[in-house]
GROMACS .gro file of C-alpha atoms in nm:
model
  241
    1MET     CA    1  -7.644  -1.035 -11.105
    2GLN     CA    2  -7.580  -1.223 -11.414
    3THR     CA    3  -7.857  -1.296 -11.637
    4ALA     CA    4  -7.913  -1.609 -11.833
    5THR     CA    5  -8.093  -1.447 -12.132
    6LYS     CA    6  -8.188  -1.100 -12.279
    7GLN     CA    7  -8.507  -0.998 -12.114
    8THR     CA    8  -8.820  -1.052 -12.328
    9MET     CA    9  -9.181  -0.978 -12.298
   10THR     CA   10  -9.229  -1.282 -12.076
   11GLU     CA   11  -8.949  -1.235 -11.858
   12ARG     CA   12  -8.953  -1.024 -11.555
   13PRO     CA   13  -8.692  -0.926 -11.290
   14TYR     CA   14  -8.823  -1.176 -11.052
   15HIS     CA   15  -8.822  -1.474 -11.291
   16ILE     CA   16  -8.536  -1.711 -11.185
   17PRO     CA   17  -8.357  -1.713 -11.530
   18GLN     CA   18  -8.282  -1.345 -11.435
   19PHE     CA   19  -8.086  -1.454 -11.132
   20LEU     CA   20  -7.880  -1.747 -11.265
   21SER     CA   21  -7.599  -1.709 -11.505
   22SER     CA   22  -7.633  -1.898 -11.843
   23ALA     CA   23  -7.414  -2.186 -11.732
   24ASN     CA   24  -7.641  -2.211 -11.414
   25MET     CA   25  -7.960  -2.197 -11.591
   26GLU     CA   26  -7.815  -2.465 -11.818
   27ARG     CA   27  -7.742  -2.696 -11.524
   28LEU     CA   28  -8.091  -2.650 -11.384
   29GLU     CA   29  -8.245  -2.728 -11.699
   30LYS     CA   30  -8.041  -3.041 -11.745
   31VAL     CA   31  -8.210  -3.191 -11.439
   32MET     CA   32  -8.584  -3.084 -11.558
   33VAL     CA   33  -8.816  -3.345 -11.690
   34LEU     CA   34  -9.062  -3.198 -11.930
   35GLN     CA   35  -9.434  -3.238 -11.855
   36ARG     CA   36  -9.739  -3.108 -12.020
   37ALA     CA   37 -10.058  -3.014 -11.846
   38SER     CA   38 -10.402  -2.920 -11.965
   39GLU     CA   39 -10.615  -2.647 -11.878
   40GLY     CA   40 -10.804  -2.727 -11.541
   41SER     CA   41 -10.599  -3.017 -11.453
   42HIS     CA   42 -10.428  -3.022 -11.088
   43LEU     CA   43 -10.052  -3.072 -11.073
   44PHE     CA   44 -10.078  -3.151 -10.717
   45TRP     CA   45 -10.323  -3.099 -10.421
   46GLU     CA   46 -10.254  -2.968 -10.054
   47GLY     CA   47 -10.116  -3.224  -9.856
   48ASP     CA   48  -9.924  -3.413 -10.151
   49THR     CA   49  -9.569  -3.497 -10.082
   50ALA     CA   50  -9.374  -3.209 -10.191
   51ASP     CA   51  -9.053  -3.360 -10.346
   52LYS     CA   52  -9.042  -3.173 -10.661
   53LEU     CA   53  -9.011  -2.805 -10.787
   54TYR     CA   54  -9.197  -2.683 -11.111
   55PHE     CA   55  -9.051  -2.421 -11.379
   56VAL     CA   56  -9.315  -2.291 -11.593
   57LYS     CA   57  -9.185  -2.282 -11.963
   58LYS     CA   58  -9.513  -2.195 -12.120
   59GLY     CA   59  -9.886  -2.144 -11.983
   60ALA     CA   60  -9.992  -2.047 -11.629
   61VAL     CA   61 -10.056  -2.214 -11.297
   62LYS     CA   62 -10.272  -2.087 -11.018
   63LEU     CA   63 -10.150  -2.178 -10.659
   64MET     CA   64 -10.440  -2.177 -10.427
   65LYS     CA   65 -10.515  -2.221 -10.075
   66SER     CA   66 -10.850  -2.328  -9.938
   67THR     CA   67 -11.015  -2.357  -9.599
   68GLU     CA   68 -11.246  -2.631  -9.460
   69ASP     CA   69 -11.544  -2.397  -9.470
   70GLY     CA   70 -11.499  -2.355  -9.857
   71ARG     CA   71 -11.292  -2.017  -9.861
   72SER     CA   72 -11.007  -1.985 -10.086
   73ILE     CA   73 -10.716  -1.742 -10.165
   74ILE     CA   74 -10.499  -1.729 -10.464
   75LEU     CA   75 -10.144  -1.714 -10.356
   76GLN     CA   76  -9.980  -1.681 -10.681
   77ILE     CA   77 -10.027  -1.714 -11.054
   78ALA     CA   78  -9.710  -1.864 -11.193
   79GLN     CA   79  -9.632  -1.779 -11.546
   80ALA     CA   80  -9.356  -1.836 -11.800
   81GLY     CA   81  -9.021  -1.811 -11.599
   82ASP     CA   82  -9.169  -1.863 -11.274
   83LEU     CA   83  -9.037  -2.155 -11.047
   84PHE     CA   84  -9.252  -2.267 -10.763
   85GLY     CA   85  -9.291  -2.557 -10.509
   86GLU     CA   86  -9.169  -2.609 -10.150
   87PHE     CA   87  -8.790  -2.651 -10.076
   88GLY     CA   88  -8.706  -2.852  -9.776
   89ASP     CA   89  -8.641  -3.201  -9.681
   90PRO     CA   90  -8.734  -3.449  -9.970
   91GLY     CA   91  -9.005  -3.681  -9.850
   92ALA     CA   92  -9.064  -3.496  -9.520
   93MET     CA   93  -9.281  -3.198  -9.667
   94SER     CA   94  -9.609  -3.163  -9.800
   95PHE     CA   95  -9.763  -2.902 -10.037
   96GLY     CA   96  -9.942  -2.637  -9.857
   97TYR     CA   97 -10.169  -2.539 -10.162
   98ASP     CA   98 -10.328  -2.674 -10.473
   99ALA     CA   99 -10.172  -2.601 -10.823
  100VAL     CA  100 -10.431  -2.588 -11.083
  101VAL     CA  101 -10.336  -2.510 -11.460
  102LEU     CA  102 -10.513  -2.193 -11.574
  103ALA     CA  103 -10.374  -2.226 -11.935
  104GLU     CA  104 -10.236  -2.520 -12.085
  105ALA     CA  105  -9.885  -2.535 -11.975
  106THR     CA  106  -9.538  -2.689 -12.034
  107LEU     CA  107  -9.332  -2.754 -11.723
  108GLY     CA  108  -8.987  -2.831 -11.613
  109VAL     CA  109  -9.016  -3.067 -11.316
  110ILE     CA  110  -8.729  -3.083 -11.091
  111ALA     CA  111  -8.675  -3.348 -10.822
  112LEU     CA  112  -8.557  -3.197 -10.492
  113SER     CA  113  -8.284  -3.438 -10.456
  114ASP     CA  114  -8.129  -3.317 -10.808
  115LEU     CA  115  -8.171  -2.949 -10.693
  116GLU     CA  116  -7.978  -3.022 -10.370
  117ASN     CA  117  -7.695  -3.198 -10.565
  118LEU     CA  118  -7.675  -2.919 -10.779
  119MET     CA  119  -7.645  -2.670 -10.474
  120ARG     CA  120  -7.373  -2.890 -10.310
  121SER     CA  121  -7.172  -2.926 -10.633
  122SER     CA  122  -7.187  -2.563 -10.736
  123GLY     CA  123  -7.135  -2.294 -10.476
  124ASP     CA  124  -7.228  -1.998 -10.732
  125PHE     CA  125  -7.544  -2.176 -10.818
  126ALA     CA  126  -7.648  -2.202 -10.446
  127VAL     CA  127  -7.574  -1.825 -10.401
  128GLU     CA  128  -7.755  -1.738 -10.693
  129PHE     CA  129  -8.051  -1.942 -10.596
  130VAL     CA  130  -8.065  -1.815 -10.255
  131LYS     CA  131  -8.087  -1.469 -10.362
  132TRP     CA  132  -8.396  -1.550 -10.592
  133GLN     CA  133  -8.559  -1.714 -10.282
  134SER     CA  134  -8.482  -1.402 -10.090
  135LEU     CA  135  -8.654  -1.198 -10.333
  136MET     CA  136  -8.953  -1.426 -10.327
  137GLN     CA  137  -8.989  -1.379  -9.976
  138ARG     CA  138  -8.978  -0.993 -10.003
  139ALA     CA  139  -9.252  -1.020 -10.276
  140ALA     CA  140  -9.482  -1.218 -10.045
  141GLN     CA  141  -9.428  -0.975  -9.766
  142THR     CA  142  -9.535  -0.682  -9.967
  143LYS     CA  143  -9.836  -0.868 -10.093
  144LEU     CA  144  -9.923  -0.959  -9.733
  145ARG     CA  145  -9.866  -0.574  -9.631
  146ASP     CA  146 -10.124  -0.488  -9.917
  147LEU     CA  147 -10.388  -0.747  -9.793
  148LEU     CA  148 -10.355  -0.631  -9.415
  149LEU     CA  149 -10.279  -0.239  -9.420
  150TYR     CA  150 -10.505  -0.117  -9.706
  151GLY     CA  151 -10.828  -0.258  -9.659
  152LYS     CA  152 -11.033  -0.447  -9.925
  153SER     CA  153 -11.035  -0.157 -10.172
  154GLY     CA  154 -10.676  -0.120 -10.124
  155ALA     CA  155 -10.587  -0.483 -10.160
  156LEU     CA  156 -10.792  -0.492 -10.489
  157ALA     CA  157 -10.595  -0.156 -10.600
  158ALA     CA  158 -10.276  -0.316 -10.527
  159THR     CA  159 -10.377  -0.649 -10.701
  160LEU     CA  160 -10.477  -0.464 -11.029
  161ILE     CA  161 -10.143  -0.281 -11.024
  162ARG     CA  162  -9.965  -0.624 -10.995
  163LEU     CA  163 -10.179  -0.778 -11.278
  164ALA     CA  164 -10.098  -0.493 -11.492
  165SER     CA  165  -9.717  -0.520 -11.412
  166SER     CA  166  -9.730  -0.913 -11.446
  167CYS     CA  167  -9.928  -0.960 -11.756
  168GLY     CA  168 -10.050  -0.622 -11.895
  169ILE     CA  169 -10.017  -0.495 -12.251
  170ARG     CA  170 -10.000  -0.127 -12.279
  171THR     CA  171 -10.263   0.012 -12.545
  172GLU     CA  172 -10.405   0.345 -12.629
  173ARG     CA  173 -10.684   0.295 -12.370
  174GLY     CA  174 -10.468   0.185 -12.096
  175VAL     CA  175 -10.302  -0.128 -11.979
  176ARG     CA  176 -10.509  -0.430 -12.064
  177ILE     CA  177 -10.447  -0.739 -11.865
  178SER     CA  178 -10.401  -1.029 -12.092
  179MET     CA  179 -10.543  -1.286 -11.848
  180ARG     CA  180 -10.914  -1.346 -11.849
  181LEU     CA  181 -11.053  -1.302 -11.488
  182THR     CA  182 -11.381  -1.327 -11.301
  183HIS     CA  183 -11.505  -1.134 -10.999
  184THR     CA  184 -11.452  -1.449 -10.831
  185ASP     CA  185 -11.108  -1.486 -10.932
  186LEU     CA  186 -11.028  -1.116 -10.814
  187ALA     CA  187 -11.207  -1.211 -10.476
  188HIS     CA  188 -10.999  -1.506 -10.422
  189MET     CA  189 -10.680  -1.301 -10.480
  190ILE     CA  190 -10.751  -1.063 -10.194
  191GLY     CA  191 -10.935  -1.289  -9.958
  192SER     CA  192 -11.270  -1.121 -10.006
  193THR     CA  193 -11.628  -1.209 -10.165
  194ARG     CA  194 -11.759  -1.180 -10.524
  195GLU     CA  195 -12.003  -0.923 -10.399
  196SER     CA  196 -11.749  -0.696 -10.245
  197VAL     CA  197 -11.545  -0.702 -10.564
  198ASN     CA  198 -11.840  -0.653 -10.789
  199ARG     CA  199 -11.921  -0.323 -10.582
  200LEU     CA  200 -11.557  -0.211 -10.593
  201ILE     CA  201 -11.535  -0.272 -10.964
  202SER     CA  202 -11.830  -0.082 -11.034
  203GLU     CA  203 -11.713   0.204 -10.835
  204TYR     CA  204 -11.387   0.208 -11.028
  205ARG     CA  205 -11.563   0.201 -11.366
  206ALA     CA  206 -11.780   0.492 -11.259
  207GLU     CA  207 -11.460   0.678 -11.167
  208GLY     CA  208 -11.322   0.585 -11.522
  209ALA     CA  209 -11.021   0.413 -11.358
  210LEU     CA  210 -11.082   0.086 -11.541
  211ASP     CA  211 -11.294  -0.102 -11.794
  212PHE     CA  212 -11.405  -0.465 -11.761
  213GLN     CA  213 -11.533  -0.629 -12.065
  214LYS     CA  214 -11.578  -0.994 -12.132
  215GLY     CA  215 -11.360  -1.090 -11.847
  216TYR     CA  216 -11.070  -0.858 -11.952
  217ILE     CA  217 -10.970  -0.565 -11.748
  218THR     CA  218 -10.828  -0.275 -11.900
  219VAL     CA  219 -10.654  -0.031 -11.619
  220LYS     CA  220 -10.710   0.322 -11.769
  221ASP     CA  221 -10.584   0.524 -11.477
  222GLU     CA  222 -10.275   0.373 -11.290
  223ALA     CA  223 -10.229   0.684 -11.084
  224PHE     CA  224 -10.587   0.624 -10.945
  225PHE     CA  225 -10.495   0.298 -10.783
  226LYS     CA  226 -10.139   0.397 -10.691
  227ASP     CA  227 -10.288   0.665 -10.465
  228MET     CA  228 -10.492   0.418 -10.287
  229VAL     CA  229 -10.187   0.227 -10.158
  230GLY     CA  230  -9.980   0.528 -10.059
  231GLY     CA  231  -9.899   0.682 -10.390
  232THR     CA  232  -9.563   0.513 -10.442
  233ASP     CA  233  -9.473   0.253 -10.697
  234ILE     CA  234  -9.424  -0.105 -10.603
  235PRO     CA  235  -9.069  -0.174 -10.718
  236LEU     CA  236  -9.077  -0.371 -11.052
  237GLU     CA  237  -8.882  -0.665 -10.914
  238LEU     CA  238  -9.146  -0.710 -10.633
  239CYS     CA  239  -9.451  -0.624 -10.857
  240ARG     CA  240  -9.574  -0.954 -10.939
  241ILE     CA  241  -9.928  -1.143 -10.897
   0.00000   0.00000   0.00000
């Protein structure tokens, strides 16, 4: 696998620049149209025509699915280096979720028609892109496993592990998650209620496994949470939120 750039603090093994060669990443960037989006704004709503992909250059975007009875689940938090959207027949597909800007963002917007032309004209680009898509599918499968097999407590434990890996800063006290989160946000990540998350966070704090102050979580005992999900590490390339 060729990498476009040397990995930095914001680049992870699952980010698409780690899958594309320098030349192919340059090709992709040439068809991007830059868009800036303010915190709290919607890039699109569920049901809108899915004729674009979004590459996050800066900021963060929450991909969220809601039901008619008002329940919500966060499918992904896309950060710098992430690419998201629906890939299919332009004009025939619609987005199955909302995209809400969590932190002021700069995005590269890619028309699906331009991406298709890139894949037709460059076989090596197409191969690298499909490899990235395959990894994204595997990552989604592991998150689904965590939600279904480990119960709410295990699902929250796995989510905290993923948050620490995706946006954690290692300190003397543990891994501080740089993203400010509410108990409601955490509940939406595991398909639970705020009350259930409140109780679980209180239990984890009592065990000395984490600290939660002013919306910022510090994971103090990673082994505590790993034991709750089978005691094995989630592979780094799949450990994303």
